[in-house]
Each structure stands twice: as C-alpha cells, then as structure tokens.
Coordinates of C-alpha atoms and ligand atoms in Angstrom, one line a residue:
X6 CA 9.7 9.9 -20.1
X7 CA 7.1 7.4 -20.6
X8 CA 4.5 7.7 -22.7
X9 CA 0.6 8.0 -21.9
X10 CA -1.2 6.1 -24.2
X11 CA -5.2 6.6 -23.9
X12 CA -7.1 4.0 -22.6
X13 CA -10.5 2.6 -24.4
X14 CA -13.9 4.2 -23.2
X15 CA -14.8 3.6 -20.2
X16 CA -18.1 4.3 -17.6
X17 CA -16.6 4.3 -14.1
X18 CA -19.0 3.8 -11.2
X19 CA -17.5 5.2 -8.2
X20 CA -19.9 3.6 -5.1
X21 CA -19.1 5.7 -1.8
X22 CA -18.8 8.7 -4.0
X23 CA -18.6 11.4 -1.8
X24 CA -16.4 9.3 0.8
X25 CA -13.0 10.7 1.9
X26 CA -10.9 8.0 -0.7
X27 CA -12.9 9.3 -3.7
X28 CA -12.3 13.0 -3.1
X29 CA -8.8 12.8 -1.8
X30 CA -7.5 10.1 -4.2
X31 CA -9.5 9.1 -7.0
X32 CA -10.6 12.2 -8.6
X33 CA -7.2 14.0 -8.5
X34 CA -5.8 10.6 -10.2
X35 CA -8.8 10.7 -12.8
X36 CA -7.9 14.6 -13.8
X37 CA -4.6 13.7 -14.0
X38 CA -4.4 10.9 -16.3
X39 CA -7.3 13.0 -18.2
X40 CA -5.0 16.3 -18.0
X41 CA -2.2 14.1 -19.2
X42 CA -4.8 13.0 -22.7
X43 CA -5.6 9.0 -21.3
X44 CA -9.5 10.0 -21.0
X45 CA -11.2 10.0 -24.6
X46 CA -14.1 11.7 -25.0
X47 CA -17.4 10.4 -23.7
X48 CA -15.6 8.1 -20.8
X49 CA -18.3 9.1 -17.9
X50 CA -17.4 9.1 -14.0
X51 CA -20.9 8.4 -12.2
X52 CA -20.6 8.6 -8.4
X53 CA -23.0 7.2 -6.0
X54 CA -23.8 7.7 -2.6
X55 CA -26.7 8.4 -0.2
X56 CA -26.7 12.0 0.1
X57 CA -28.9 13.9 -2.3
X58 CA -27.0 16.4 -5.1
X59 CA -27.7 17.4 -8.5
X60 CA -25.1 16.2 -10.9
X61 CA -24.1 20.4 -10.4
X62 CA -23.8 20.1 -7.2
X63 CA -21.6 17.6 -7.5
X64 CA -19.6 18.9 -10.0
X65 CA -19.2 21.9 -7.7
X66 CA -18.0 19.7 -4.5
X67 CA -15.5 17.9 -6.8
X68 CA -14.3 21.1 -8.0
X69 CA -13.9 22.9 -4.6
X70 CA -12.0 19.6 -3.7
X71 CA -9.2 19.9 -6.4
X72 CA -8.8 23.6 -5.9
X73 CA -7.7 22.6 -2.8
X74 CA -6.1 19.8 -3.0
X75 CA -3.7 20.5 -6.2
X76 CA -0.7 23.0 -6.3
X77 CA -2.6 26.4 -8.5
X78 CA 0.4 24.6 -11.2
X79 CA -1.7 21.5 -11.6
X80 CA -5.1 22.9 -12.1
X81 CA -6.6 24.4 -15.1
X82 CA -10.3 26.2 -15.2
X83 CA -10.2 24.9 -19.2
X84 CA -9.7 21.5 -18.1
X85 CA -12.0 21.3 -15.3
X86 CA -14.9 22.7 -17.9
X87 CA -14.4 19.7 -19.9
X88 CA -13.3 17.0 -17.1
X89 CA -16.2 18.1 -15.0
X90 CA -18.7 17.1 -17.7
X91 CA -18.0 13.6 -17.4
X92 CA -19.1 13.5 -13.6
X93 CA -22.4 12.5 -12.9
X94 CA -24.1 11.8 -9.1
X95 CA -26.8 9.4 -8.6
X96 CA -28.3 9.1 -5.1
X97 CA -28.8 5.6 -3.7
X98 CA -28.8 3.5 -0.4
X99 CA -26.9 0.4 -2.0
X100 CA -28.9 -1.6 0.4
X101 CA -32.4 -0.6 -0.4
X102 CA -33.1 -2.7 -3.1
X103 CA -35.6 -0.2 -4.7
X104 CA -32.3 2.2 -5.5
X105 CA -30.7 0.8 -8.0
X106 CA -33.0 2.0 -10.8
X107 CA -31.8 5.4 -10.9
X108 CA -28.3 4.1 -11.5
X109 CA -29.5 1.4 -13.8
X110 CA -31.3 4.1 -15.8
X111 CA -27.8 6.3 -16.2
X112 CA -26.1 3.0 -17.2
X113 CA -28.9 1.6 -19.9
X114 CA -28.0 1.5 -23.4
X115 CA -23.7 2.0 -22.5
X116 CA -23.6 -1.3 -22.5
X117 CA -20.4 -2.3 -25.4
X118 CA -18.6 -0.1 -23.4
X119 CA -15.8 -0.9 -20.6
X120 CA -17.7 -0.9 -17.2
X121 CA -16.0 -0.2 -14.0
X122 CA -17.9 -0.4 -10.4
X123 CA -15.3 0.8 -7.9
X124 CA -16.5 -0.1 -4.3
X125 CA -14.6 2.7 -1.8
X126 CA -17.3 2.0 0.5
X127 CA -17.2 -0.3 3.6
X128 CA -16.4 -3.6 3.1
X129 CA -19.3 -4.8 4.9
X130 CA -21.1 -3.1 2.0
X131 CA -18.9 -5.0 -0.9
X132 CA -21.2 -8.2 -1.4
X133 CA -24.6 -6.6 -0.8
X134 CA -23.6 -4.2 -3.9
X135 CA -21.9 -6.9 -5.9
X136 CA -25.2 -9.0 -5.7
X137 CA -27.3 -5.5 -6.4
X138 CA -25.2 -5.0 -9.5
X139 CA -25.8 -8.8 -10.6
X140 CA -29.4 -8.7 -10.0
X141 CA -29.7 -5.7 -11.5
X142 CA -28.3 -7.1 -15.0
X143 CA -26.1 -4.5 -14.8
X144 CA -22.9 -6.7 -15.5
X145 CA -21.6 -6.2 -18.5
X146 CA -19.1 -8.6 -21.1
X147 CA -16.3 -6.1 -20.3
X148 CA -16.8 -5.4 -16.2
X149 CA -14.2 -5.2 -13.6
X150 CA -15.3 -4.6 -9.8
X151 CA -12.4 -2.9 -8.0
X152 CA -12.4 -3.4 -3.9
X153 CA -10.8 -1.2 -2.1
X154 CA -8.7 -2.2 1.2
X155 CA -9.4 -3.6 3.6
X156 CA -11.0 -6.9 2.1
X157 CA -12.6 -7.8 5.4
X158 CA -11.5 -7.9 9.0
X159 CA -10.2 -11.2 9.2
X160 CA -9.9 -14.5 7.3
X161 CA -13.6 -15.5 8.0
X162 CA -14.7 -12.2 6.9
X163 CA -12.3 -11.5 4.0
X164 CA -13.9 -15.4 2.2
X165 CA -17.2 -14.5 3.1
X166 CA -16.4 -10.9 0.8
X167 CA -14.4 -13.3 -1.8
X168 CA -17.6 -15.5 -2.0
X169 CA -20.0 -13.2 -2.1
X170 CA -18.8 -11.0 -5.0
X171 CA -17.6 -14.1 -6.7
X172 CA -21.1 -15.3 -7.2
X173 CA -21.4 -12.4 -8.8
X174 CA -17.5 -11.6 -11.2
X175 CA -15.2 -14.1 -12.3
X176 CA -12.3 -14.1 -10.5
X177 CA -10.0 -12.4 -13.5
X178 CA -12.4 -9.3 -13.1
X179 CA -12.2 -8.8 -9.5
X180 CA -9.8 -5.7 -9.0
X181 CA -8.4 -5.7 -5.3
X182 CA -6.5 -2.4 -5.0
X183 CA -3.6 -2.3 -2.5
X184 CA -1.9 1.1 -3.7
X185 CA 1.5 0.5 -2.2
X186 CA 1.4 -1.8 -5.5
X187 CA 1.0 1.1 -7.7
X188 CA 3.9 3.4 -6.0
X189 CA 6.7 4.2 -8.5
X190 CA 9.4 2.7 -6.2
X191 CA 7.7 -0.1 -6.0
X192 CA 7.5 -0.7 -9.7
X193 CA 10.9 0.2 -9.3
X194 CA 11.8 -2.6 -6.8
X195 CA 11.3 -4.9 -9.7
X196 CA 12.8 -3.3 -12.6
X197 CA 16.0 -3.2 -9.9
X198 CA 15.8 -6.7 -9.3
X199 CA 14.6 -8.4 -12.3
X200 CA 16.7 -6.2 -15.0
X201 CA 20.0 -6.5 -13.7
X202 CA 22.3 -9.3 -13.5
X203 CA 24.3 -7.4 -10.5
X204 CA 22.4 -7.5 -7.5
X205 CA 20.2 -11.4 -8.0
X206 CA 23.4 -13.4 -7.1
X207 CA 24.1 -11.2 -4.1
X208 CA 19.8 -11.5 -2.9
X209 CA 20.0 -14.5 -0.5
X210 CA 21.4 -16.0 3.2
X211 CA 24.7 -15.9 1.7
X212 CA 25.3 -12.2 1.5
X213 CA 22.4 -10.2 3.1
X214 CA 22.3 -9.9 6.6
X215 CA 19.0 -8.2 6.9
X216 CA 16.3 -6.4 5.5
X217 CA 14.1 -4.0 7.2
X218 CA 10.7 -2.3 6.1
X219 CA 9.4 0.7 7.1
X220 CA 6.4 2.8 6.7
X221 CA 6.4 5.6 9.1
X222 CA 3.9 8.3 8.8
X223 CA 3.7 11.7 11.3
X224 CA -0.3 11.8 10.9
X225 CA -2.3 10.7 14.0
X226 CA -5.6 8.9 12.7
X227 CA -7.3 12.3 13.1
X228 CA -11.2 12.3 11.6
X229 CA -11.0 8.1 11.2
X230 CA -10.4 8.0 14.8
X231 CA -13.6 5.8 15.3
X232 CA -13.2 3.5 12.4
X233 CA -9.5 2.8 13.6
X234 CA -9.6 2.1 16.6
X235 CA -11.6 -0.6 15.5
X236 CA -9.1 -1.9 13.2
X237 CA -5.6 -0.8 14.7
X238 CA -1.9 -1.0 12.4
X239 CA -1.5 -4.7 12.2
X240 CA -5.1 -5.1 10.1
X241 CA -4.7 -1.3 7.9
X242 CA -1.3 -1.3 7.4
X243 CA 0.7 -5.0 7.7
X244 CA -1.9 -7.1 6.5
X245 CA -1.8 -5.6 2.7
X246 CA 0.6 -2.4 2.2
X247 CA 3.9 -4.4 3.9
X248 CA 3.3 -7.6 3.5
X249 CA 3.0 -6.9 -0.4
X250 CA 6.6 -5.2 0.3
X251 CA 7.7 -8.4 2.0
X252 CA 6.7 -10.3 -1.1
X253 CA 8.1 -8.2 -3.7
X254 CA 11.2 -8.2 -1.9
X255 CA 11.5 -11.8 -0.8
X256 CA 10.4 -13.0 -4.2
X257 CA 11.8 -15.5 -6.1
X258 CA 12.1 -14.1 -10.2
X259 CA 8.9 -14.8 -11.9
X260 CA 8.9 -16.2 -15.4
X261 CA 7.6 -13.2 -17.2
X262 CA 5.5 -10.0 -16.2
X263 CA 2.5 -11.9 -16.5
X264 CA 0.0 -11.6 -14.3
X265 CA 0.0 -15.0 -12.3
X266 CA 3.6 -15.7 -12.6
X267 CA 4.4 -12.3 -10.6
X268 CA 1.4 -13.6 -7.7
X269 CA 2.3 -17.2 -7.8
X270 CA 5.8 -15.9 -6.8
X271 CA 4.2 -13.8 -4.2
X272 CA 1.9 -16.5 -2.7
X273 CA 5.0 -18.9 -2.4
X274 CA 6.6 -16.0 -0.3
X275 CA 3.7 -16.0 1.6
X276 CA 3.3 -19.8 2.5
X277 CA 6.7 -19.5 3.8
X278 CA 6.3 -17.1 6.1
X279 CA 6.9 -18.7 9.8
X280 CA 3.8 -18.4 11.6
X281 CA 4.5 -16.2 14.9
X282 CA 1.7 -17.5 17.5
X283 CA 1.3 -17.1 21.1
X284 CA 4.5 -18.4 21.5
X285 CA 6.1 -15.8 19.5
X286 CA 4.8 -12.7 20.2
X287 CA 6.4 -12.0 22.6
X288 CA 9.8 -12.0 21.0
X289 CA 9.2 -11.6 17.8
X290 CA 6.1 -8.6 17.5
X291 CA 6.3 -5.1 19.6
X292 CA 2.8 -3.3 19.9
X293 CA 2.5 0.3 20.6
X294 CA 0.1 3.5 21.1
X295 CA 1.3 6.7 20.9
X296 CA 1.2 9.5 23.7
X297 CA 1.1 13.8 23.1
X298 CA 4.2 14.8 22.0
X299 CA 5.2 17.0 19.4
X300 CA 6.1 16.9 15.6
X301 CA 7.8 19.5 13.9
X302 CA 7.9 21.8 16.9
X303 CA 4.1 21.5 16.9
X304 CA 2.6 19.6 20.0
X305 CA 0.3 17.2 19.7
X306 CA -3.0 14.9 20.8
X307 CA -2.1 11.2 22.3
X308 CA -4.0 8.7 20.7
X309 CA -6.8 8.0 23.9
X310 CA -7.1 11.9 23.8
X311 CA -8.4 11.9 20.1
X312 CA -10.5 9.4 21.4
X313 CA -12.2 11.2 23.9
X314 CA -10.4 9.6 26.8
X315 CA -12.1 6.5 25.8
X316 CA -9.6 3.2 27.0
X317 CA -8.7 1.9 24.6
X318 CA -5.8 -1.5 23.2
X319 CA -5.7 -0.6 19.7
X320 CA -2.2 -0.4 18.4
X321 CA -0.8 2.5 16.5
X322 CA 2.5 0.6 15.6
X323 CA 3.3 -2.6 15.1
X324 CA 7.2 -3.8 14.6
X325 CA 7.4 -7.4 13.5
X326 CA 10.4 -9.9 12.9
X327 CA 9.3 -11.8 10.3
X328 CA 10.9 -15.5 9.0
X329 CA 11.0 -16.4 5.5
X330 CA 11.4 -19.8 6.0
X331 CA 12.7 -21.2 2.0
X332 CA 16.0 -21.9 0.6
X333 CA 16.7 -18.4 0.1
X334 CA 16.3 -16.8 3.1
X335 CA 16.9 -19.1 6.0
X336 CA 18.0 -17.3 8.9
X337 CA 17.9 -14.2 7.4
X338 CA 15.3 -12.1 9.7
X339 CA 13.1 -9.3 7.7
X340 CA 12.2 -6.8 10.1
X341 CA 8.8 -5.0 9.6
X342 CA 7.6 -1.4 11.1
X343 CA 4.9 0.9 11.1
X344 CA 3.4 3.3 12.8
X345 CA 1.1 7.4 13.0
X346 CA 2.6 9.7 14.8
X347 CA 6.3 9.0 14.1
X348 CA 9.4 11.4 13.6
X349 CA 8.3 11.8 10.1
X350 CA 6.5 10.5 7.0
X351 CA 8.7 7.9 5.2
X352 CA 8.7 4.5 3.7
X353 CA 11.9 2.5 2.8
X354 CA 12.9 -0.9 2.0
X355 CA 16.2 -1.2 3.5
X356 CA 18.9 -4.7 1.9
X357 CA 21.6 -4.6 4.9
X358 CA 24.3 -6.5 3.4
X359 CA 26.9 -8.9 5.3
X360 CA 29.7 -7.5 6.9
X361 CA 33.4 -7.9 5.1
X362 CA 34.3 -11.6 6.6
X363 CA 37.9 -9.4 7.3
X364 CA 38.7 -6.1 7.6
X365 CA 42.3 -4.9 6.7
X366 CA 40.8 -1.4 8.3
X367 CA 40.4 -3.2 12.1
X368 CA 40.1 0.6 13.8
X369 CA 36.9 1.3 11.6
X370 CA 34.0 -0.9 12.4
X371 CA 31.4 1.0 10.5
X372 CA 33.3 -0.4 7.3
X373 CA 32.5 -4.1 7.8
X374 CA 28.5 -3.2 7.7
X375 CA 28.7 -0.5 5.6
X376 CA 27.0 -1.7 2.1
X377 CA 23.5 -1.2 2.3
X378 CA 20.6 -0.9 -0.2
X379 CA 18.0 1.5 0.4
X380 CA 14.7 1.8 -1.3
X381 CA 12.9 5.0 -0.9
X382 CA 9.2 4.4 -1.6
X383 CA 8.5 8.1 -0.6
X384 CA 9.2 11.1 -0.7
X385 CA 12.3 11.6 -2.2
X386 CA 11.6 8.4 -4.5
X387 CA 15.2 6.5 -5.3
X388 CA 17.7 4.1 -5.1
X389 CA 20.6 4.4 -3.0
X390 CA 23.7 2.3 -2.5
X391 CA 25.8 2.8 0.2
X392 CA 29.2 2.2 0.4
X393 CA 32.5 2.3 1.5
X394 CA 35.9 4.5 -0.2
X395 CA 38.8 6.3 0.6
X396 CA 38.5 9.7 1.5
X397 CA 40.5 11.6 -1.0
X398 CA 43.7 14.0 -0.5
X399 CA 47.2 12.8 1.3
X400 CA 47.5 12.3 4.5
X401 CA 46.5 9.0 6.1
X402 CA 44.4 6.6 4.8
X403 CA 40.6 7.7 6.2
X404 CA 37.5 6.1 4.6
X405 CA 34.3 7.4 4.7
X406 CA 30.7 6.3 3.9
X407 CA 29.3 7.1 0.1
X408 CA 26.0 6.7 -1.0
X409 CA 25.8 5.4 -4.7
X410 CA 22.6 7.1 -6.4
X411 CA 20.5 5.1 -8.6
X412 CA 17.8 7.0 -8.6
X413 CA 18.1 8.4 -11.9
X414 CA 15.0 7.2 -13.5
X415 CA 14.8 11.0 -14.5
X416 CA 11.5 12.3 -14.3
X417 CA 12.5 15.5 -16.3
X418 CA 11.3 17.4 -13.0
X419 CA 8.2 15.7 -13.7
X420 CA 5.7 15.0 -11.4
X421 CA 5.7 11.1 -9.8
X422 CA 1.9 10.1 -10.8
X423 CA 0.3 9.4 -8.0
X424 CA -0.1 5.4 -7.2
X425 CA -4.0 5.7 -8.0
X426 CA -3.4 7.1 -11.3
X427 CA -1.7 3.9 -12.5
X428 CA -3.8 1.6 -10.8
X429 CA -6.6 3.1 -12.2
X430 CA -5.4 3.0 -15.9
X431 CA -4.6 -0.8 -15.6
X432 CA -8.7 -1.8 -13.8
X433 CA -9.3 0.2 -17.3
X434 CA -7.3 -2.1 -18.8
X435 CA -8.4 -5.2 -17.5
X436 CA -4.6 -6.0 -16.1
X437 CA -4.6 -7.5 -12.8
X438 CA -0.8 -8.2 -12.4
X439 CA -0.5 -5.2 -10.1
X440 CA -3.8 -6.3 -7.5
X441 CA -4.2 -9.1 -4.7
X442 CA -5.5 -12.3 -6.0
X443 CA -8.0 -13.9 -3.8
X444 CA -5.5 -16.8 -2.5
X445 CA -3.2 -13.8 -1.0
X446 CA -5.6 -11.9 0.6
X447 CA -6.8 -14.6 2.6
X448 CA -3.5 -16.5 3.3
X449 CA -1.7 -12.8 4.6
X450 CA -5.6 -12.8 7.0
X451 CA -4.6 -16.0 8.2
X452 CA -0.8 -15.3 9.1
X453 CA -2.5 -12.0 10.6
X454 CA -5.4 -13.6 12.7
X455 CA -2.9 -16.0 14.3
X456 CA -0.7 -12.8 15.3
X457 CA -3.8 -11.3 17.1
X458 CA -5.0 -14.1 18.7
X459 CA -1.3 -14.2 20.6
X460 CA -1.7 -11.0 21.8
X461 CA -5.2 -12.0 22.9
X462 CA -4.2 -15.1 24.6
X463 CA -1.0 -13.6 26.0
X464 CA -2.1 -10.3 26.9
X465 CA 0.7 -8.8 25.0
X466 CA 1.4 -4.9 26.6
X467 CA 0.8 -2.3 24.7
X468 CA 3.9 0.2 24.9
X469 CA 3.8 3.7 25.2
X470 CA 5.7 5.9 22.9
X471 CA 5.9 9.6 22.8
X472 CA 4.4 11.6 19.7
X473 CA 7.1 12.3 17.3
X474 CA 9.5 9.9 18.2
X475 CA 10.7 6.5 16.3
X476 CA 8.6 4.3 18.1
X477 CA 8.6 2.3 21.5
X478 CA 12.0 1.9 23.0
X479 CA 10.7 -2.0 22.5
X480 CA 11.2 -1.9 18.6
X481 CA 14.7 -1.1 19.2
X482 CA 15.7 -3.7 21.9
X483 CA 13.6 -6.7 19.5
X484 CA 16.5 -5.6 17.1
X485 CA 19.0 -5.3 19.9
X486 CA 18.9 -8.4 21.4
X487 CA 20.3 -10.2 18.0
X488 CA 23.4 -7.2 18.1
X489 CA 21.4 -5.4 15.4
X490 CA 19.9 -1.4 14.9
X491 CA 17.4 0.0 12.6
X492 CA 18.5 2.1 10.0
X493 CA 18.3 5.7 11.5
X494 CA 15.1 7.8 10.1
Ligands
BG6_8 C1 -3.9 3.4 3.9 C2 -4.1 3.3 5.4 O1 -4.1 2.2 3.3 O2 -2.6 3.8 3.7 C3 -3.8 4.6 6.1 O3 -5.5 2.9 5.6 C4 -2.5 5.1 5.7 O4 -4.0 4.5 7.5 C5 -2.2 5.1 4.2 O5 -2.3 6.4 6.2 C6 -0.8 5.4 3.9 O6 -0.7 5.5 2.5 P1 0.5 6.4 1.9 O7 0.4 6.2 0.4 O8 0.3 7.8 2.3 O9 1.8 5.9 2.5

C-alpha cells in the first residue's frame, strides 16, 4: 500500500465555492486525504462565491453534501467536527473590485504559508481574478493558481487566459488540472511502460496494429445542458482528457519523472499529430447526438428534448482517427471515441497487436488478432493481456482466448483515491509533472479549432444514435472501411 505522507500547511482558496466541481469533487478529495492524516492542523479551506452564507452555513451545505455523496463507511461525524473547522466562506463578486477586501482580510498575516487559489469558476472569469489576486498583493512567495478545464474555448481564447494570468504567476506556479492525469490507471499506464523491459520493444509500427481510446459514459448532460451545448464533446472531452491519453500512450520514454521531460515528450506527440482539416473530416472524424432511448431498462430523454426542443448541432460524440505521424507510429491509426449516453460508463485504452504473420491454426481466425492490451481506466481499474492457449483436456486440439491479469497492484480492498485527491496533494506540493503546460494546451486548441472549422466549412452531418447504444452506426463503418472493429464494450 502506499504511504500518505502529510503535506506542508497550506490555505486553499477555492473561487466558485459553492459550484457543482467544488461540492462534487473537491471537498470529498480534501476529507479524504485529511481522513487518510495528509491535512496538518491549521491548513484552512476558504471558499468564495457570490451567494451570501455564514462560515456555519457553509459548513452545514458542505456537510449535507458529503452525507450524501460518501458510502455511511467513508464518513465519520468525529472527523467532520474537526475537518469542518478548516472551512471558511467569504462572499464576493470576483469582478467587483471593491470585494476582494473581505477575502484579503481572511488571508492577512498567513502569509509564510503555502497559498493555493483554485479557480473552478468559468474560464471567462480566470484572468479577471488572477489580476484581482495580483492587485490585491495577495500573491504570496509560495503561490500556485490551479485552473480548472476548460482553459478557454479555442486557441485565441485559451492564450488570451495563458496571458492574462501569466502577468500575474510564473509559469512553474500555474496549475492546469486535467484529472484524467490524476486517475490511477493512468499513473499506471506509465509505470507499465516505463518499468518493464517487455512490452517497449513490442510499442511501435512494427508490431501494433492499432490502438483505440475510449471514454464512454451513460450520463446525458443533464443540469449542464445549457453550458454544453455551447461547448459539445470535441472541446469538454477530446481537447484535454483524450488527447492527454493519446500522449501518454504515444509517447516516446522521457528521461526521468521530471516534470518537463514527461511534457516535452508529450508536446512532441502532439506536434505530430496529422492535422485532419476540411479535407479530412469527412473520413477521418464521425459526429453524433444522441436520441431517447433507454439505459439499463430505464428510458430516457434525447439530447434536443433536454433542451427544450431547442435545434440544436452540438455533438454528443465524437469518434476520431487520429495519425501520429513520427518514426514510431507511421501508419499505425489511433482511434479515438467518446460520447453521453452510451451502453455504459467505461474508459479504456486498448494496444491491438499484429496478427501472427502465419497461422499453423488456419480454421481459427480469431487467433491471428488475438493479443491485445487493454487498459481499464475505470471502473474495474487493471491491466489485461489477452491471449491465445490450448484449451486443456484430450481430445482435439481447440484454443481459446485468455485474458492475462496484471492488475494486481493490490489495493488491499482499498479504496482507489479519487483522481482529485492526488492532484490536489501534488498543487500542495508545488509538482506540476502531472498538469498541462501552457505550450500543450494551446497546441491540442489548435489541432482542435482546425477540426471544427471542417465541419463548419463542410457542413459535416450530425448522426443520430439511439440512447444506450455504442454510438452512431458511422463510428463503426470509419473502422470498417480499413477491415477493422472496435473492441466490444
Ligand atoms: C469532465 C467533463 O471533464 O469529465 C464531463 O466536463 C465528463 O462532461 C467528465 O462527464 C468525465 O470524467 P470521469 O472522471 O467521470 O470520466
């Protein structure tokens, strides 16, 4: 099991305080690692946001929130008395100038301590606060700002951000969270790679055939209707969560662990990526929207009905056949998927190896392709080899399929930490090995904003897929057409 070793004190300034991100994620992940003894005494949480609450009332919304949202196994009335003291509320529109006393006030005098301002707020909102907390003096020798995703809309938007708070922070104190980068598996992905002689000779054009990404979830966008339809899959999901899984798959080994040797390898990845423009699209990308349908036996809403019947283009999947074009991967096609209201909630990085150049087993096709690696971001978090062996017992010679499990990083039925809880420990820290750097959160925009304007210019369709279902029948023929099939869900 690893160990928890307790981070230095700490004020963390949580802006959009009340916001869905902060209850749902970040305050579970804080009573966690403070459950698990990381917090020391005196490290205060101080959320902000523009509705009015005493620090009790507060206290008491937070508290509802984690009664609700943690298994009765994970919460503890004694630990709650003692984690709820460090919360604080302080009201403030960070826009109105005149606010930021009250917060300035709560901060005077903390000064030798670490300072954290975490921004889950809009990120239209990110460089009117950095330049509040500047002017404000309230930047401190040890200060880390943390943005959340999404760093703009688009290239233009995502430098103007960059700029703005980097009038304000040096670069090495800018925190921008992508969580898929705190997942377990994930962490995994380069302990597999990186710590074993077996599989890096095998990791190139030579022996893989393809790799395929996916990040299915069942959820429709529910409550953030509004906000996503604004945005669509290809900006909240592909621009940061799989193209990070892209990189960290596609890598090439980075010198050490250190923090811009792992995103110099990452960058390279990404200034080889083939750029898929209007002339691509078509063959290359597959948009879709999902219809009612039903999942789990339960039916439900299409995606224009959650909007009201309102018309709308926004995507709800996007299925992408990416090019890596470098030594490594030359002609070796990365397929990319994602999309709400699939079959199921699952995300998995699947290595399909090449087939056997001969078989000696001619009647049983499925043994050419059958060595696959699979990596299981979540649930069910593991490893999984799959291969080919004789079915045992006389009779004739049968084979059969076996999946080799790797996954034995035993947790001791432990619980996985959640991917904020780690991320969260390292802004502490001050490591930002496991966040974007600036140079790839604009170059992925860029690769993005040429993807959108081809659907612009070529009026790419939208398809139609049914609730609760793997996707548009137009995911599978893209794959098709080259005599290839995504892994089954
Ligand atoms: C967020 C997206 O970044 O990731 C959401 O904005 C998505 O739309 C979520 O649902 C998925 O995260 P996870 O950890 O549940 O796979």
């Amino acid at each position: 099991m690893a160990k928890f070793v307790p981070v230095e004190i700490f004020d963390l300034v949580i802006f959009g305080g009340v916001g869905d991100l902060a209850l749902r994620k970040l305050m579970p992940a804080l009573y966690h690692r403070d459950h698990d003894g990381q917090l020391p005494a005196g490290c205060r949480i101080i959320s902000v946001g523009r509705s009015t609450f005493s620090n009790d009332e507060f206290r008491a919304k937070v508290g509802g929130s984690l009664r609700e949202k943690l298994p009765d196994s994970e919460f503890s009335d004694e630990l709650w008395g003692s984690f709820s003291q460090r919360l604080q509320y302080v009201t403030a529109d960070a826009l109105d100038p005149s606010n930021w006393q009250g917060l300035k006030n709560v901060l005077d005098g903390f000064e030798d301590r670490i300072r954290v301002f975490y921004l889950a707020t809009a990120p239209k909102l990110f460089g009117a606060i950095a330049s509040g907390l500047s002017q404000n003096g309230m930047i401190t020798p040890e200060v880390r700002i943390v943005l959340e995703k999404p760093v703009g809309n688009d290239y233009a938007s995502a430098r103007e951000i960059n700029d703005r708070v980097g009038e304000c922070f040096p670069e090495d104190s800018i925190f921008r969270i992508d969580h898929y980068l705190g997942k377990e598996t994930v962490q995994n992905l380069l302990a597999l790679r990186f710590a074993n002689s077996l599989f890096e000779p095998l990791w190139n054009r030579g022996n893989i055939d393809n790799v395929q990404i996916t990040v299915s979830e069942d959820l429709g966008v529910g409550g953030r209707v509004e906000f996503y339809d604004q945005v669509g899959t290809l900006r909240d999901m592909v621009q940061n969560h799989m193209m990070q899984l892209l990189c960290l798959t596609a890598m090439e080994p980075p010198t050490s662990q250190d923090q811009e040797a792992v995103r110099n390898e990452k960058m390279k990845v990404l200034r080889a990526l083939k750029p898929i423009g209007p002339a691509e699209v078509k063959r290359s990308t597959v948009r879709g929207q999902y219809q009612a349908g039903a999942i789990d036996g339960e039916a439900v809403d299409g995606y224009l009905d959650e909007l009201r019947g309102k018309d709308s283009r926004t995507e709800t999947f996007v299925a992408l056949k990416v090019q890596v074009d470098n030594w490594r991967w030359s002609n070796v096609p990365f397929y990319l998927r994602t999309g709400k209201r699939l079959k199921k909630k699952y995300s998995e990085i699947v290595i399909q190896f090449q087939a056997v150049p001969h078989s000696i087993f001619p009647e049983l096709i499925d043994a050419r392709t059958a060595n696959r690696l699979i990596i299981r971001l979540q649930p069910d978090e593991g490893v999984k080899l799959s291969l080919m062996a004789k079915d045992p017992g006389p009779g004739g010679f049968e084979l059969r399929q076996v999946a080799l499990d790797l996954s034995d990083c035993d947790s001791g039925g432990a619980r996985y930490p959640d991917a904020y809880e780690r991320l969260l420990v390292e802004v502490i820290r001050g490591n930002p090995a496991l966040f974007m750097r600036r140079d790839e959160v604009e170059f992925a925009w860029r690769w993005i904003d040429r993807i959108i304007a081809g659907w612009d210019e070529s009026a790419q369709p939208i398809e139609a897929y049914v609730a609760g279902t793997s996707g548009p029948t137009a995911s599978s023929l893209m794959l098709d057409r080259e005599g290839r099939s995504w892994f089954p869900d």
